[in-house]
mmCIF file of C-alpha atoms in Angstrom:
data_model
loop_
_atom_site.group_PDB
_atom_site.id
_atom_site.type_symbol
_atom_site.label_atom_id
_atom_site.label_comp_id
_atom_site.label_asym_id
_atom_site.label_seq_id
_atom_site.Cartn_x
_atom_site.Cartn_y
_atom_site.Cartn_z
ATOM 1 C CA MET A 1 2.270 4.822 2.274
ATOM 2 C CA GLY A 2 -0.552 5.691 0.973
ATOM 3 C CA GLY A 3 0.664 2.184 1.456
ATOM 4 C CA ARG A 4 3.908 1.637 3.340
ATOM 5 C CA MET A 5 4.346 3.810 6.345
ATOM 6 C CA ALA A 6 7.095 5.316 8.437
ATOM 7 C CA THR A 7 7.789 5.466 12.270
ATOM 8 C CA GLN A 8 7.582 2.478 14.484
ATOM 9 C CA PHE A 9 5.463 1.690 17.504
ATOM 10 C CA PHE A 10 6.158 -1.301 19.709
ATOM 11 C CA ARG A 11 3.612 -3.350 21.515
ATOM 12 C CA SER A 12 3.976 -6.834 22.951
ATOM 13 C CA GLY A 13 7.301 -7.173 21.177
ATOM 14 C CA VAL A 14 5.797 -6.637 17.729
ATOM 15 C CA ARG A 15 7.162 -3.897 15.486
ATOM 16 C CA LEU A 16 4.484 -1.852 13.795
ATOM 17 C CA VAL A 17 4.896 0.490 10.870
ATOM 18 C CA VAL A 18 2.578 3.499 10.958
ATOM 19 C CA PRO A 19 2.534 6.826 9.113
ATOM 20 C CA MET A 20 4.627 9.692 10.356
ATOM 21 C CA VAL A 21 6.356 11.325 7.418
ATOM 22 C CA THR A 22 3.590 13.456 5.952
ATOM 23 C CA VAL A 23 2.119 14.252 9.351
ATOM 24 C CA MET A 24 4.747 16.988 9.427
ATOM 25 C CA ALA A 25 3.420 18.556 6.242
ATOM 26 C CA PHE A 26 -0.352 18.302 6.310
ATOM 27 C CA ALA A 27 -3.220 18.989 8.683
ATOM 28 C CA ILE A 28 -5.678 16.298 9.640
ATOM 29 C CA VAL A 29 -9.061 16.787 7.996
ATOM 30 C CA GLY A 30 -12.342 14.978 8.566
ATOM 31 C CA VAL A 31 -13.455 12.604 5.838
ATOM 32 C CA GLY A 32 -17.030 11.683 6.498
ATOM 33 C CA ALA A 33 -19.925 11.218 8.838
ATOM 34 C CA SER A 34 -22.260 8.511 9.974
ATOM 35 C CA GLY A 35 -25.521 7.658 8.254
ATOM 36 C CA PRO A 36 -26.771 6.071 5.037
ATOM 37 C CA LEU A 37 -24.481 6.511 2.066
ATOM 38 C CA ALA A 38 -24.782 9.616 -0.065
ATOM 39 C CA GLY A 39 -22.857 11.481 -2.726
ATOM 40 C CA ALA A 40 -21.696 8.971 -5.339
ATOM 41 C CA SER A 41 -24.011 7.620 -8.024
ATOM 42 C CA ARG A 42 -25.987 4.523 -7.139
ATOM 43 C CA ARG A 43 -27.241 1.574 -9.123
ATOM 44 C CA ALA A 44 -31.008 1.472 -9.104
ATOM 45 C CA ASN A 45 -32.906 -1.518 -7.747
ATOM 46 C CA VAL A 46 -29.947 -3.627 -6.639
ATOM 47 C CA SER A 47 -31.461 -6.632 -4.933
ATOM 48 C CA VAL A 48 -29.850 -8.196 -1.888
ATOM 49 C CA ALA A 49 -29.300 -11.383 -3.870
ATOM 50 C CA THR A 50 -27.502 -9.504 -6.657
ATOM 51 C CA CYS A 51 -25.423 -7.571 -4.138
ATOM 52 C CA VAL A 52 -24.302 -10.741 -2.363
ATOM 53 C CA GLN A 53 -23.604 -12.579 -5.619
ATOM 54 C CA GLU A 54 -21.443 -9.802 -7.062
ATOM 55 C CA ALA A 55 -19.607 -9.259 -3.792
ATOM 56 C CA GLN A 56 -18.847 -12.974 -3.381
ATOM 57 C CA ALA A 57 -17.518 -13.202 -6.941
ATOM 58 C CA ALA A 58 -15.206 -10.238 -6.340
ATOM 59 C CA VAL A 59 -13.926 -11.752 -3.080
ATOM 60 C CA ALA A 60 -13.150 -15.083 -4.743
ATOM 61 C CA LYS A 61 -11.135 -13.268 -7.394
ATOM 62 C CA ALA A 62 -9.235 -11.204 -4.824
ATOM 63 C CA GLU A 63 -8.311 -14.301 -2.808
ATOM 64 C CA ALA A 64 -6.761 -16.083 -5.795
ATOM 65 C CA SER A 65 -2.993 -16.192 -6.265
ATOM 66 C CA ILE A 66 -1.640 -13.134 -8.064
ATOM 67 C CA PRO A 67 0.209 -13.368 -11.416
ATOM 68 C CA ALA A 68 3.993 -13.101 -11.630
ATOM 69 C CA GLY A 69 3.867 -9.488 -12.800
ATOM 70 C CA VAL A 70 7.209 -9.424 -14.649
ATOM 71 C CA PRO A 71 7.366 -7.539 -17.989
ATOM 72 C CA LYS A 72 7.568 -9.873 -20.983
ATOM 73 C CA GLY A 73 9.407 -7.538 -23.322
ATOM 74 C CA ARG A 74 13.189 -7.877 -23.236
ATOM 75 C CA VAL A 75 15.298 -4.763 -22.629
ATOM 76 C CA SER A 76 18.982 -3.911 -22.997
ATOM 77 C CA ARG A 77 20.961 -2.988 -19.889
ATOM 78 C CA ALA A 78 23.644 -1.208 -21.941
ATOM 79 C CA ALA A 79 22.555 2.327 -21.002
ATOM 80 C CA SER A 80 22.454 1.442 -17.294
ATOM 81 C CA LYS A 81 25.421 -0.886 -16.720
ATOM 82 C CA GLY A 82 28.094 0.703 -14.554
ATOM 83 C CA LYS A 83 25.805 3.646 -13.745
ATOM 84 C CA THR A 84 24.399 4.509 -10.315
ATOM 85 C CA PHE A 85 20.729 4.494 -9.327
ATOM 86 C CA TRP A 86 19.776 6.356 -6.157
ATOM 87 C CA PHE A 87 17.175 4.884 -3.802
ATOM 88 C CA ILE A 88 15.790 7.708 -1.642
ATOM 89 C CA SER A 89 14.041 6.066 1.301
ATOM 90 C CA ALA A 90 11.585 7.822 3.600
ATOM 91 C CA SER A 91 13.239 5.984 6.493
ATOM 92 C CA GLN A 92 15.506 2.949 6.465
ATOM 93 C CA SER A 93 14.413 2.159 10.023
ATOM 94 C CA VAL A 94 11.078 0.994 8.589
ATOM 95 C CA PRO A 95 11.302 -2.762 7.876
ATOM 96 C CA ASP A 96 9.362 -2.703 4.598
ATOM 97 C CA LEU A 97 11.399 0.174 3.188
ATOM 98 C CA TYR A 98 14.646 -1.453 4.256
ATOM 99 C CA GLN A 99 13.621 -4.759 2.683
ATOM 100 C CA THR A 100 12.662 -2.987 -0.536
ATOM 101 C CA SER A 101 16.095 -1.337 -0.613
ATOM 102 C CA GLN A 102 17.661 -4.778 -0.238
ATOM 103 C CA GLY A 103 15.676 -5.908 -3.265
ATOM 104 C CA VAL A 104 16.912 -2.885 -5.215
ATOM 105 C CA GLN A 105 20.510 -3.678 -4.278
ATOM 106 C CA ALA A 106 20.147 -7.322 -5.301
ATOM 107 C CA ALA A 107 18.570 -6.311 -8.616
ATOM 108 C CA GLY A 108 21.327 -3.764 -9.229
ATOM 109 C CA LYS A 109 24.008 -6.369 -8.619
ATOM 110 C CA ALA A 110 22.314 -8.763 -11.023
ATOM 111 C CA ALA A 111 22.058 -6.054 -13.692
ATOM 112 C CA GLY A 112 25.553 -4.599 -13.255
ATOM 113 C CA ILE A 113 24.236 -1.333 -11.812
ATOM 114 C CA LYS A 114 25.510 0.488 -8.739
ATOM 115 C CA ILE A 115 22.925 1.328 -6.092
ATOM 116 C CA HIS A 116 23.238 4.211 -3.641
ATOM 117 C CA ILE A 117 20.848 4.042 -0.668
ATOM 118 C CA PHE A 118 19.960 7.392 0.923
ATOM 119 C CA ASP A 119 18.084 7.388 4.236
ATOM 120 C CA GLY A 120 15.664 10.320 4.444
ATOM 121 C CA THR A 121 15.327 9.652 8.209
ATOM 122 C CA GLY A 122 11.642 10.536 8.176
ATOM 123 C CA SER A 123 12.119 14.264 7.556
ATOM 124 C CA VAL A 124 11.123 16.464 4.641
ATOM 125 C CA SER A 125 14.530 18.157 4.791
ATOM 126 C CA GLY A 126 16.140 14.714 4.551
ATOM 127 C CA PHE A 127 14.028 13.842 1.505
ATOM 128 C CA ASN A 128 15.052 17.042 -0.254
ATOM 129 C CA GLN A 129 18.693 16.529 0.653
ATOM 130 C CA GLY A 130 18.607 13.034 -0.821
ATOM 131 C CA VAL A 131 17.188 14.094 -4.175
ATOM 132 C CA SER A 132 19.495 17.120 -4.332
ATOM 133 C CA GLU A 133 22.553 14.945 -3.695
ATOM 134 C CA ALA A 134 21.399 12.461 -6.316
ATOM 135 C CA VAL A 135 21.180 15.257 -8.898
ATOM 136 C CA ALA A 136 24.530 16.728 -7.845
ATOM 137 C CA ASN A 137 26.166 13.308 -8.230
ATOM 138 C CA ASN A 138 24.712 12.759 -11.711
ATOM 139 C CA ALA A 139 22.511 9.843 -10.732
ATOM 140 C CA ALA A 140 21.457 7.671 -13.647
ATOM 141 C CA GLY A 141 18.024 7.256 -12.083
ATOM 142 C CA ILE A 142 16.160 8.000 -8.854
ATOM 143 C CA ILE A 143 13.643 5.942 -6.896
ATOM 144 C CA LEU A 144 11.456 7.799 -4.371
ATOM 145 C CA GLN A 145 10.328 5.184 -1.856
ATOM 146 C CA GLY A 146 7.434 6.238 0.344
ATOM 147 C CA ILE A 147 8.008 9.945 -0.308
ATOM 148 C CA THR A 148 5.258 12.199 -1.632
ATOM 149 C CA PRO A 149 6.704 13.930 -4.752
ATOM 150 C CA SER A 150 5.166 17.290 -3.888
ATOM 151 C CA LEU A 151 7.389 17.418 -0.799
ATOM 152 C CA VAL A 152 10.524 17.429 -2.980
ATOM 153 C CA SER A 153 9.284 19.494 -5.920
ATOM 154 C CA SER A 154 12.339 21.763 -6.165
ATOM 155 C CA PRO A 155 15.031 19.051 -6.446
ATOM 156 C CA LEU A 156 12.699 17.046 -8.706
ATOM 157 C CA ALA A 157 12.602 20.011 -11.062
ATOM 158 C CA ALA A 158 16.411 19.977 -11.052
ATOM 159 C CA ALA A 159 16.383 16.250 -11.827
ATOM 160 C CA LYS A 160 14.073 16.875 -14.765
ATOM 161 C CA ARG A 161 16.374 19.574 -16.117
ATOM 162 C CA ALA A 162 19.271 17.117 -15.827
ATOM 163 C CA HIS A 163 17.224 14.473 -17.720
ATOM 164 C CA ILE A 164 17.393 12.043 -14.775
ATOM 165 C CA PRO A 165 14.493 9.560 -14.797
ATOM 166 C CA VAL A 166 12.597 9.506 -11.494
ATOM 167 C CA ILE A 167 10.004 6.957 -10.403
ATOM 168 C CA ASP A 168 8.036 6.897 -7.185
ATOM 169 C CA ALA A 169 6.609 3.981 -5.257
ATOM 170 C CA GLN A 170 3.350 3.552 -3.370
ATOM 171 C CA ASN A 171 2.101 7.115 -3.321
ATOM 172 C CA GLY A 172 -1.478 6.594 -4.454
ATOM 173 C CA ASP A 173 -2.927 4.609 -7.345
ATOM 174 C CA PHE A 174 -0.524 3.271 -9.985
ATOM 175 C CA ASN A 175 -2.500 5.027 -12.735
ATOM 176 C CA ALA A 176 -2.689 8.441 -11.065
ATOM 177 C CA PRO A 177 -1.593 11.453 -13.179
ATOM 178 C CA LEU A 178 2.165 11.954 -13.295
ATOM 179 C CA THR A 179 3.317 15.232 -11.750
ATOM 180 C CA ASN A 180 6.436 16.925 -10.384
ATOM 181 C CA GLY A 181 8.749 15.360 -12.958
ATOM 182 C CA ILE A 182 7.810 11.765 -12.025
ATOM 183 C CA LEU A 183 8.242 9.386 -14.955
ATOM 184 C CA ALA A 184 6.206 6.466 -13.580
ATOM 185 C CA HIS A 185 4.391 5.227 -10.498
ATOM 186 C CA ILE A 186 5.004 1.784 -9.041
ATOM 187 C CA SER A 187 2.089 0.974 -6.827
ATOM 188 C CA THR A 188 -1.083 -0.971 -6.352
ATOM 189 C CA ASP A 189 -4.629 0.207 -7.118
ATOM 190 C CA PHE A 190 -5.803 1.533 -3.761
ATOM 191 C CA THR A 191 -9.180 2.545 -5.144
ATOM 192 C CA LYS A 192 -9.780 -0.986 -6.392
ATOM 193 C CA ASP A 193 -8.574 -2.383 -3.066
ATOM 194 C CA GLY A 194 -11.100 -0.180 -1.269
ATOM 195 C CA ARG A 195 -13.831 -1.665 -3.446
ATOM 196 C CA THR A 196 -12.562 -5.158 -2.664
ATOM 197 C CA MET A 197 -12.704 -4.440 1.059
ATOM 198 C CA ALA A 198 -16.306 -3.294 0.627
ATOM 199 C CA ASP A 199 -17.092 -6.453 -1.349
ATOM 200 C CA TYR A 200 -15.724 -8.563 1.498
ATOM 201 C CA VAL A 201 -17.844 -6.700 4.036
ATOM 202 C CA LEU A 202 -20.962 -7.046 1.895
ATOM 203 C CA ALA A 203 -20.387 -10.724 1.181
ATOM 204 C CA ASN A 204 -19.982 -11.465 4.873
ATOM 205 C CA THR A 205 -22.906 -9.397 6.133
ATOM 206 C CA GLY A 206 -25.384 -10.512 3.492
ATOM 207 C CA CYS A 207 -25.363 -6.918 2.195
ATOM 208 C CA LYS A 208 -26.623 -5.598 5.542
ATOM 209 C CA ALA A 209 -23.537 -3.668 6.557
ATOM 210 C CA ASP A 210 -23.250 -1.077 9.312
ATOM 211 C CA VAL A 211 -19.603 -0.108 8.998
ATOM 212 C CA LEU A 212 -17.157 1.785 11.185
ATOM 213 C CA GLU A 213 -14.237 2.921 9.009
ATOM 214 C CA LEU A 214 -11.014 4.510 10.299
ATOM 215 C CA THR A 215 -8.988 6.498 7.796
ATOM 216 C CA THR A 216 -7.105 9.729 7.115
ATOM 217 C CA THR A 217 -6.580 12.265 4.346
ATOM 218 C CA LEU A 218 -2.869 12.467 5.146
ATOM 219 C CA TYR A 219 -1.925 9.876 2.543
ATOM 220 C CA VAL A 220 -3.139 9.746 -1.028
ATOM 221 C CA GLY A 221 -3.305 5.952 -0.938
ATOM 222 C CA LEU A 222 -5.591 5.928 2.083
ATOM 223 C CA THR A 223 -7.815 8.585 0.538
ATOM 224 C CA ASP A 224 -8.066 6.398 -2.577
ATOM 225 C CA THR A 225 -8.886 3.365 -0.421
ATOM 226 C CA HIS A 226 -11.613 5.282 1.409
ATOM 227 C CA ASN A 227 -13.133 6.545 -1.837
ATOM 228 C CA GLY A 228 -13.147 3.076 -3.390
ATOM 229 C CA PHE A 229 -14.732 1.557 -0.288
ATOM 230 C CA LYS A 230 -17.458 4.189 -0.106
ATOM 231 C CA GLN A 231 -18.113 3.982 -3.841
ATOM 232 C CA GLN A 232 -18.612 0.215 -3.847
ATOM 233 C CA LEU A 233 -20.766 0.222 -0.734
ATOM 234 C CA ASN A 234 -22.872 2.942 -2.294
ATOM 235 C CA GLN A 235 -23.166 1.107 -5.611
ATOM 236 C CA LEU A 236 -24.179 -2.293 -4.274
ATOM 237 C CA CYS A 237 -25.860 -1.437 -0.999
ATOM 238 C CA PRO A 238 -27.289 2.111 -0.777
ATOM 239 C CA SER A 239 -29.159 1.158 2.399
ATOM 240 C CA CYS A 240 -25.941 0.161 4.174
ATOM 241 C CA THR A 241 -24.481 2.541 6.730
ATOM 242 C CA LEU A 242 -20.948 3.943 6.802
ATOM 243 C CA GLN A 243 -19.417 5.935 9.636
ATOM 244 C CA SER A 244 -15.930 7.242 8.736
ATOM 245 C CA LEU A 245 -13.680 8.519 11.505
ATOM 246 C CA THR A 246 -10.438 10.427 11.006
ATOM 247 C CA VAL A 247 -7.376 9.066 12.797
ATOM 248 C CA ASN A 248 -4.861 11.324 14.520
ATOM 249 C CA PHE A 249 -1.508 9.642 13.986
ATOM 250 C CA SER A 250 0.272 11.705 16.602
ATOM 251 C CA THR A 251 -1.835 9.983 19.278
ATOM 252 C CA ILE A 252 -2.710 6.773 17.437
ATOM 253 C CA ALA A 253 -1.899 4.343 20.258
ATOM 254 C CA THR A 254 -4.472 5.910 22.584
ATOM 255 C CA SER A 255 -6.897 7.747 20.296
ATOM 256 C CA VAL A 256 -7.784 4.859 17.963
ATOM 257 C CA PRO A 257 -8.874 2.459 20.755
ATOM 258 C CA GLN A 258 -10.933 5.308 22.241
ATOM 259 C CA GLN A 259 -12.564 6.051 18.885
ATOM 260 C CA VAL A 260 -13.412 2.388 18.346
ATOM 261 C CA ASN A 261 -14.744 1.860 21.862
ATOM 262 C CA THR A 262 -16.872 5.008 21.761
ATOM 263 C CA ALA A 263 -18.318 4.229 18.331
ATOM 264 C CA LEU A 264 -19.233 0.652 19.259
ATOM 265 C CA LEU A 265 -20.878 1.803 22.499
ATOM 266 C CA GLN A 266 -22.830 4.554 20.778
ATOM 267 C CA ASP A 267 -23.960 2.361 17.882
ATOM 268 C CA PRO A 268 -24.439 -1.289 18.896
ATOM 269 C CA ASN A 269 -25.623 -2.036 15.341
ATOM 270 C CA ILE A 270 -22.128 -1.668 13.902
ATOM 271 C CA ASN A 271 -21.252 -5.071 12.451
ATOM 272 C CA TYR A 272 -17.907 -4.387 10.713
ATOM 273 C CA VAL A 273 -14.768 -2.388 11.501
ATOM 274 C CA VAL A 274 -12.585 -1.276 8.569
ATOM 275 C CA PRO A 275 -9.173 0.316 9.254
ATOM 276 C CA ASP A 276 -7.896 1.534 5.866
ATOM 277 C CA ALA A 277 -4.292 0.588 6.725
ATOM 278 C CA ASP A 278 -2.678 -1.912 9.087
ATOM 279 C CA GLY A 279 -0.961 0.915 10.938
ATOM 280 C CA ILE A 280 -4.462 1.825 12.111
ATOM 281 C CA GLY A 281 -5.688 -1.751 12.344
ATOM 282 C CA PHE A 282 -2.911 -2.694 14.756
ATOM 283 C CA TYR A 283 -4.765 -0.646 17.385
ATOM 284 C CA ALA A 284 -8.301 -0.837 16.029
ATOM 285 C CA ALA A 285 -8.632 -4.628 15.746
ATOM 286 C CA PRO A 286 -7.730 -5.476 19.379
ATOM 287 C CA ALA A 287 -9.908 -2.611 20.631
ATOM 288 C CA ALA A 288 -12.893 -3.804 18.585
ATOM 289 C CA HIS A 289 -12.360 -7.401 19.682
ATOM 290 C CA SER A 290 -12.140 -6.352 23.323
ATOM 291 C CA GLN A 291 -15.270 -4.202 23.146
ATOM 292 C CA LYS A 292 -17.359 -6.589 21.023
ATOM 293 C CA VAL A 293 -15.899 -10.088 20.810
ATOM 294 C CA GLY A 294 -16.209 -11.575 17.358
ATOM 295 C CA ILE A 295 -16.886 -8.350 15.477
ATOM 296 C CA PRO A 296 -15.199 -8.733 12.065
ATOM 297 C CA VAL A 297 -12.328 -6.467 10.968
ATOM 298 C CA ILE A 298 -10.725 -6.137 7.523
ATOM 299 C CA GLY A 299 -7.535 -4.154 6.891
ATOM 300 C CA HIS A 300 -4.933 -3.391 4.250
ATOM 301 C CA ASP A 301 -1.156 -3.877 3.846
ATOM 302 C CA GLY A 302 -0.445 -7.441 5.030
ATOM 303 C CA SER A 303 1.651 -6.382 8.026
ATOM 304 C CA PRO A 304 2.919 -9.410 10.004
ATOM 305 C CA ALA A 305 1.142 -8.322 13.184
ATOM 306 C CA ASN A 306 -2.202 -8.048 11.423
ATOM 307 C CA LEU A 307 -1.789 -11.383 9.670
ATOM 308 C CA ALA A 308 -1.124 -12.838 13.127
ATOM 309 C CA PHE A 309 -4.370 -11.224 14.297
ATOM 310 C CA ILE A 310 -6.221 -13.201 11.611
ATOM 311 C CA ARG A 311 -4.749 -16.461 12.882
ATOM 312 C CA GLN A 312 -5.686 -15.490 16.435
ATOM 313 C CA GLY A 313 -9.256 -14.553 15.534
ATOM 314 C CA VAL A 314 -8.778 -10.875 16.393
ATOM 315 C CA GLN A 315 -8.976 -9.755 12.760
ATOM 316 C CA THR A 316 -10.959 -11.296 9.909
ATOM 317 C CA ALA A 317 -9.160 -10.418 6.672
ATOM 318 C CA ASP A 318 -6.407 -8.283 5.145
ATOM 319 C CA LEU A 319 -5.219 -7.218 1.692
ATOM 320 C CA ALA A 320 -1.474 -7.923 1.520
ATOM 321 C CA TYR A 321 1.264 -6.415 -0.632
ATOM 322 C CA PRO A 322 3.699 -8.683 -2.526
ATOM 323 C CA PRO A 323 7.172 -9.196 -0.972
ATOM 324 C CA PRO A 324 9.158 -5.919 -0.700
ATOM 325 C CA GLY A 325 12.116 -7.523 -2.506
ATOM 326 C CA TYR A 326 9.960 -8.078 -5.583
ATOM 327 C CA ILE A 327 8.908 -4.430 -5.560
ATOM 328 C CA GLY A 328 12.603 -3.443 -5.472
ATOM 329 C CA TRP A 329 13.382 -5.536 -8.560
ATOM 330 C CA LYS A 330 10.376 -4.043 -10.328
ATOM 331 C CA GLU A 331 11.700 -0.552 -9.603
ATOM 332 C CA VAL A 332 15.136 -1.318 -11.040
ATOM 333 C CA ASP A 333 13.547 -2.864 -14.126
ATOM 334 C CA MET A 334 11.508 0.310 -14.660
ATOM 335 C CA LEU A 335 14.616 2.533 -14.551
ATOM 336 C CA ILE A 336 16.521 0.206 -16.908
ATOM 337 C CA ARG A 337 13.678 0.550 -19.402
ATOM 338 C CA ALA A 338 13.536 4.318 -18.935
ATOM 339 C CA ARG A 339 17.254 4.638 -19.734
ATOM 340 C CA ALA A 340 16.857 2.317 -22.724
ATOM 341 C CA HIS A 341 14.129 4.641 -24.055
ATOM 342 C CA VAL A 342 11.643 1.847 -24.549
ATOM 343 C CA PRO A 343 7.932 1.976 -23.682
ATOM 344 C CA LEU A 344 7.447 1.546 -19.942
ATOM 345 C CA PRO A 345 5.292 -1.299 -18.658
ATOM 346 C CA SER A 346 2.590 -0.755 -16.089
ATOM 347 C CA GLY A 347 3.953 -0.082 -12.617
ATOM 348 C CA TYR A 348 1.000 -1.916 -11.118
ATOM 349 C CA PHE A 349 1.368 -4.729 -8.640
ATOM 350 C CA PRO A 350 -1.717 -6.422 -7.180
ATOM 351 C CA THR A 351 -2.468 -7.173 -3.571
ATOM 352 C CA ARG A 352 -3.959 -10.464 -2.408
ATOM 353 C CA LEU A 353 -6.863 -10.892 -0.012
ATOM 354 C CA PHE A 354 -6.249 -13.237 2.916
ATOM 355 C CA ASP A 355 -8.515 -14.600 5.608
ATOM 356 C CA LYS A 356 -8.536 -17.880 7.527
ATOM 357 C CA SER A 357 -9.588 -19.752 4.389
ATOM 358 C CA ASN A 358 -6.346 -19.094 2.488
ATOM 359 C CA LEU A 359 -3.793 -17.637 4.925
ATOM 360 C CA PRO A 360 -0.792 -19.971 5.453
ATOM 361 C CA SER A 361 0.320 -20.848 8.968
ATOM 362 C CA THR A 362 3.422 -18.671 8.476
ATOM 363 C CA ASN A 363 4.128 -15.524 6.464
ATOM 364 C CA SER A 364 6.145 -17.462 3.922
ATOM 365 C CA ALA A 365 6.333 -15.442 0.690
ATOM 366 C CA ALA A 366 6.519 -18.695 -1.260
ATOM 367 C CA LYS A 367 3.179 -19.812 0.185
ATOM 368 C CA MET A 368 1.443 -16.439 0.152
ATOM 369 C CA PHE A 369 2.643 -15.477 -3.339
ATOM 370 C CA PRO A 370 3.724 -18.696 -5.084
ATOM 371 C CA SER A 371 3.923 -17.059 -8.526
ATOM 372 C CA LEU A 372 6.682 -14.767 -7.221
ATOM 373 C CA THR A 373 8.893 -17.521 -5.808
ATOM 374 C CA LYS A 374 11.353 -17.138 -8.706
ATOM 375 C CA TYR A 375 10.825 -13.481 -9.556
ATOM 376 C CA GLN A 376 14.580 -12.758 -9.610
ATOM 377 C CA ALA A 377 15.153 -15.299 -12.388
ATOM 378 C CA LEU A 378 12.143 -13.958 -14.288
ATOM 379 C CA PHE A 379 13.581 -10.442 -14.286
ATOM 380 C CA ARG A 380 17.055 -11.645 -15.295
ATOM 381 C CA ALA A 381 15.500 -13.450 -18.231
ATOM 382 C CA VAL A 382 14.189 -10.207 -19.729
ATOM 383 C CA TRP A 383 17.410 -8.194 -19.214
ATOM 384 C CA LYS A 384 19.733 -8.346 -22.197
ATOM 385 C CA ASN A 385 23.440 -7.470 -22.040
#
C-alpha cells in the first residue's frame, strides 16, 4: 500500500489486490504530463554509453538475491512475554494482509506473546475503532498494517499518551519522517525501487525510452515510486520521454485498459509501459500486450498474477516483496525491541527484481528468496528469554 493494497477484483479466476482503502479519504489528482523530462536536476553530458552501463549495473544488483535482513543484536523478551500485541489490518480479506497476520501470530507464539488480530474491513471508521479498542484494552504494542497513520490520528494520540509503541507497515519509504505517534516504519524504499524500474527501462531500451507510466497520488508509496522513476530517468536520460497518467481506482477494470489503448494509439513511439503497482499492472499489461504485442512492461509488488504474466510473456519484469510471513516476524521483533527500550534496527526490507532470466517456474518463496528460507529460526536466535 503504498505497497500492499486492499479490495479484490477477480478475473479469469485470479484474485487481484488493488487499492481501495484511501480512495475514501482522498481525491484523485493528476501527476504529470507527456513530453521530455523537466523539473528535477540533471547530470550534464551523460553519454548513451554511460547511461546504459550504469543502468545495467543497477539492474544486475537488483536481480541478485536479497540478504536475510534479521537484526543481529540480541534482545530480551521479558517486557513482552505474556503481553498482547494488536495487529490492526486494513482488511483481512486481502491475501497479503492475511498472510502477514499469520506471520505475526506465528512470531507471537514463538516469543510467548499474545496476538490480537483486528480486521479494519477496509473502512476508516473500522481503522479508528481498531486502534481505539487496542488502547482501551491496554495493548502492549500496535501494528498498523496497510493503514495510513493520518487516518487514525486521534486514537494514535491516545496510544502515545498511554505509552503504547505503534509501528506501521508499508506506508511510504522506510526512512520517511515519523509522524502521528508512529515509533517506526517497516517498509521498503519505494523511491529507490522507482529508480530501479527506470534503470531497467533504460538498460532495455539502450537509453532511448519513450515511457507510458500509470500511477496515482492516493498512496504515499506510489508517489515515492513515481518520483524515484522520474528522477532516475531525468538524471541518466534527459532526452527520454515520460507520459504519466493518473489511474482512477473506482473504475480501474475499464479505465486502465482504455488509458493504455488510447495512449499507445496516440503515440506509436511509446516503447515501455510502467504501472507503478501490480494492482494497476494487472489491467495495464494485458491491455498493452493486446494493443502492441511484445511491448515491454515492468511493475511493482510481485503479485502472483503479474509474475504469471512474466512467464506468459505478457509482462517483462516486476519488483517483488519478500514473503508476507517474514514481514510479520519483522514487525513482532520491532515491538519486542521497543518494549525492551533498546535501539531499534532499520525497518527496511528490500524487494527483488525478477524477469525471465531469474524468475523460478513457481512462486516458491524458497526459490525466490533463498536467504529467507529459515527466517523464523534466525529471529528466534536473537530473542533471549
